[in-house]
Amino acid sequence: MNAPHTTAETALPAPARAAMGQPHIHESARAQVAGAAHYIDDLPEVKGMLYAAPILSTVAHGRLHGVHAEAALALPGVRGVVLAADVPGDKVLAAFAHDEPVFAIDTVQHIGQVIGLLVADSVMQARRAVRAVKPDITPLPAILTVDEALKAKSYVLPPVFVRRGDAQTGLAQSPHRLQGAFEAGGQEHFYLEGQIACALPLEQKQWSIQSSTQHPGEVQHWVAHALGLDNHAVRVECRRMGGGFGGKETQAGHLAVWAAVAAHKFGRPVKLRLDRDEDFMVTGKRHPFAYRYDVGFDGTGRITGLALQMAANCGFSADLSGPVADRAVFHADNAYFLEHVEIASYRCKTNTQSHTAFRGFGGPQGVLVIEAILGDIARALGLDAQDVRMANLYGTTERNVTHYQMTVEDNILHELLPKLEHSAQYRRRQQAISAWNAQSPVLKRGIAITPVKFGISFTATQFNQAGALVHVYTDGSVQVNHGGTEMGQGLHTKVAQIVADELGVPLHRVLVTASDTSKVPNASATAASSGTDLNGRAAQFAARHVRDNLAAFVCGLDGCGAGAIRFADGQVISPGKVRLFDDVVKAAYANRIQLWSDGFYRTPRIHYDKATLTGRPFYYFSYGAACSEVVIDTLTGENRVLAVDILHDVGHSINPAIDIGQIEGGFVQGMGWLTTEQLVWNSQGHLATHAPSTYKIPATGDIPAHFKVDLWPQANREDNVGGSKAVGEPPLMLAISVFEALRNAVAAGRAGADATAPVVLTAPATAENVLRALGRLQD
C-alpha cells in the first residue's frame, strides 16, 4: 500500500523567521513519544488517596428502592458506599436543564446509570467489591427507540420548527418529487484516555480538582453546586486530555462531582477512573438521528421545496441535546440554498445514555441528510450528482441567505469544488468506474464529491468570549495561560506561535501552562472548533499589551514614536538602536514597567434569537470538499475506501502540520461513524457494543492507499487571528463523501432494481446494512 500523501504546497509562505505559518511540532510531542507527558492517572498521588468504582443500574427504567451492599462492605479495604443521600448540596447536577441527578434518587433511567460509588483503599479492591453490590430495582416500561419516543411524545425538550418560504406550495408545484426515510447511528468517542477525575479536599472548605475536561469552568461550577459552595472555593486544573472529541465537554463534570462527593464523605482525596466498558455504559454518544423527507425539484435537480423531519435520540436527559439539535437544523442546508423549506426537529427522550457533544455537534447529522437527498435527486434524474450539487450551491450575490436568515458572505465553493473536481480527475474516474461496474458482477465501485460549509462560533452567543494571561519574566522567557484546553489538537502550540510572533521572540521562549480556573475564570468550553479563534486572540491581545509597554519604554529612551519600534527575531528595533529582547526586559523591570498583562476577546458581529432560530449565529464559515472512491462486495456487503482527495479551507494556516493532521484525523473519524462504528442496544436497553471487541473504530488498515490533502490558499475574509480559520470539526463532514460513494456503489449493484429509486442505506454502512440496501438481507 502506498503511503498517504499530504501537502501544504498551496499555503502562503510566512514572513522570515515568524512562528505562525510554519509546521512546528506539537508542544508535547517529544514528551508524548518518550512517555513523559503526564495525564491525570500519571500524576503523583497524595497520602491517603482512596479509589472509587461506580455502582451501575442493570435496568433501563425502573423504581430504585436502594442497594444491598452488605457483602461488599465486608470485603478487605472497602471504606463504604456513596449514594444520593451523601450529596451535601443540590442532588441534581447544575446542567442547564436541571434534569439529571448526581446519583439516581428514586428511579433509574438507563442501564449504566450511576446509582452511587463504592470506595476502597485500592483500585482493584474497589472494582472487585462493587460487583458484590446489588441494586434493588423494580422494572418499569422503557422507551428505547426514536419511533417509540415519537409515538409517546417523549421529549427531553420541546420540538423546534423552522420555516422559510412556502414548502408545501413549493412541493405541490414541483415538476419532480421524492419521499424517503433513513437513519444514522450514534458514535462512541473512544478517547484514548478514559473519563477520570481526582478530588482533593483542602483547608477551609477549599477543593482542588484534577479533571480530564474540555470545560474546567463548568466542572468548577458543578462541583461547587454539588458541595454547596461558592465557585471560588473550587480550583480545577487540566494540563492535557488524551482525547476529548466533545465527550469531555459536559460529561467530564459527572466524574468530578462523583469523586468530590466521595471525598467530602470520607474527608480524603478520591480518584475515580472509568474502565473502558464502564465508560461505554455510563457516558453519552453522538446523537443517533432518524430522518423523513419530502423533496420537490426541477429538471436540473435544483430543490424547489423541502419538508424535513429530524428526530434526535437524546437519551434520558437534555445534556447538550438542545444546541446539538439546533446545529443540525442550521446545517441541514450544508452548502445549498433552500428557498422553500420547513424543518421539524424532535428531541426524543429514551431510556439510554444521555447523548452529548461529539465533533461536529449536530452539524454532521444535518449535512448527511441534505447530501443524501441530493444524491437521490441525481439518481432520479439520471444526472451526475456533482452537477446537481453545483446547481444548488449558495450564490455569491443572490440565493445567498440561509433558512435561518444569515447572509452567506464568504462562499468560496464555486471556485473550490471545480478545482477539486479537476485535481481529483473526477469525470475521468467516473467514466472508468462505470466501465468497471459494467463488467464486474460482484465488486462494484462508487465515487462522490461532497462539500462542507460549517459555521464557526458557539450558537449560544455568550460563550464566544475568552481570556488569557501573558507573563514576561526578567530573563525574557514568556509564560502564557488561557482558558482553552489541550486534548491533542495542538491548541497550546498555536497559541504559543501567536504570542511568539506578537512579542517577536523565538517559539521556544514561550511556554503555555495548564488550564486553571484560578488563573482565567469563567472560560468557555474548548469546543465549537473555536479554541484558537477565541483563546489565540485573547493571548495575542495580552501579549500586545506587554509589547506596547515595552515599546513605550524604548521610545522614551530613544526619543521616537512608539509606532516606530519593531519586535522581531528576539530583538527590539528602534530607528536608532537594536537591542536584545532579553536586555530590554531587564531594563524595563529595573524601571518598574509592567511585564505581564491579561487579554480578553469577544467574537464580533454575531447575534441569534434562540426562540426563532434566526440571526447571525456564526462569525464565518469554513469550507472544504472531498472526493472519495469506494468498492463494495455485493455478496458479503464488505466495503473499502480506495482513494480520498481533499481540498480544505483553513484560511492562512497558523500551523500547516497540525491543520493537516486535524483534517486527516477528522476525516477518518467521520469515516468510522459512517462505515464501521455501530452502536447496538438490545431489546432490554443494554448496550451490546461496549468494548473494542464489538465496537470497531477505523484501524491503520482502513486508511485508503491514496489519501491526499491540500489546503485552500486564501485568508479568512473576517478579521480572525492570523487570517486563519477553525479546523477541528469541519473536516469530519468531508467523510460524507464516503457514504455517498457507497450509496452510488450500492445503486450500481442492485440486481433488477429501478436505477432511479432512492438508495436506503442506514449509517453506519456495515456489511449487514450494505446487504440490506442491496436487497440481499431482510430484517
XYZ file of C-alpha atoms in Angstrom, residues 70 119 139 396 497 676 759:
7
model
C -23.509 -5.759 52.935
C -14.872 3.461 47.787
C -38.549 -2.613 36.315
C -22.414 34.931 -4.094
C 3.149 30.620 17.981
C -17.861 0.648 10.934
C -30.875 4.126 -2.097
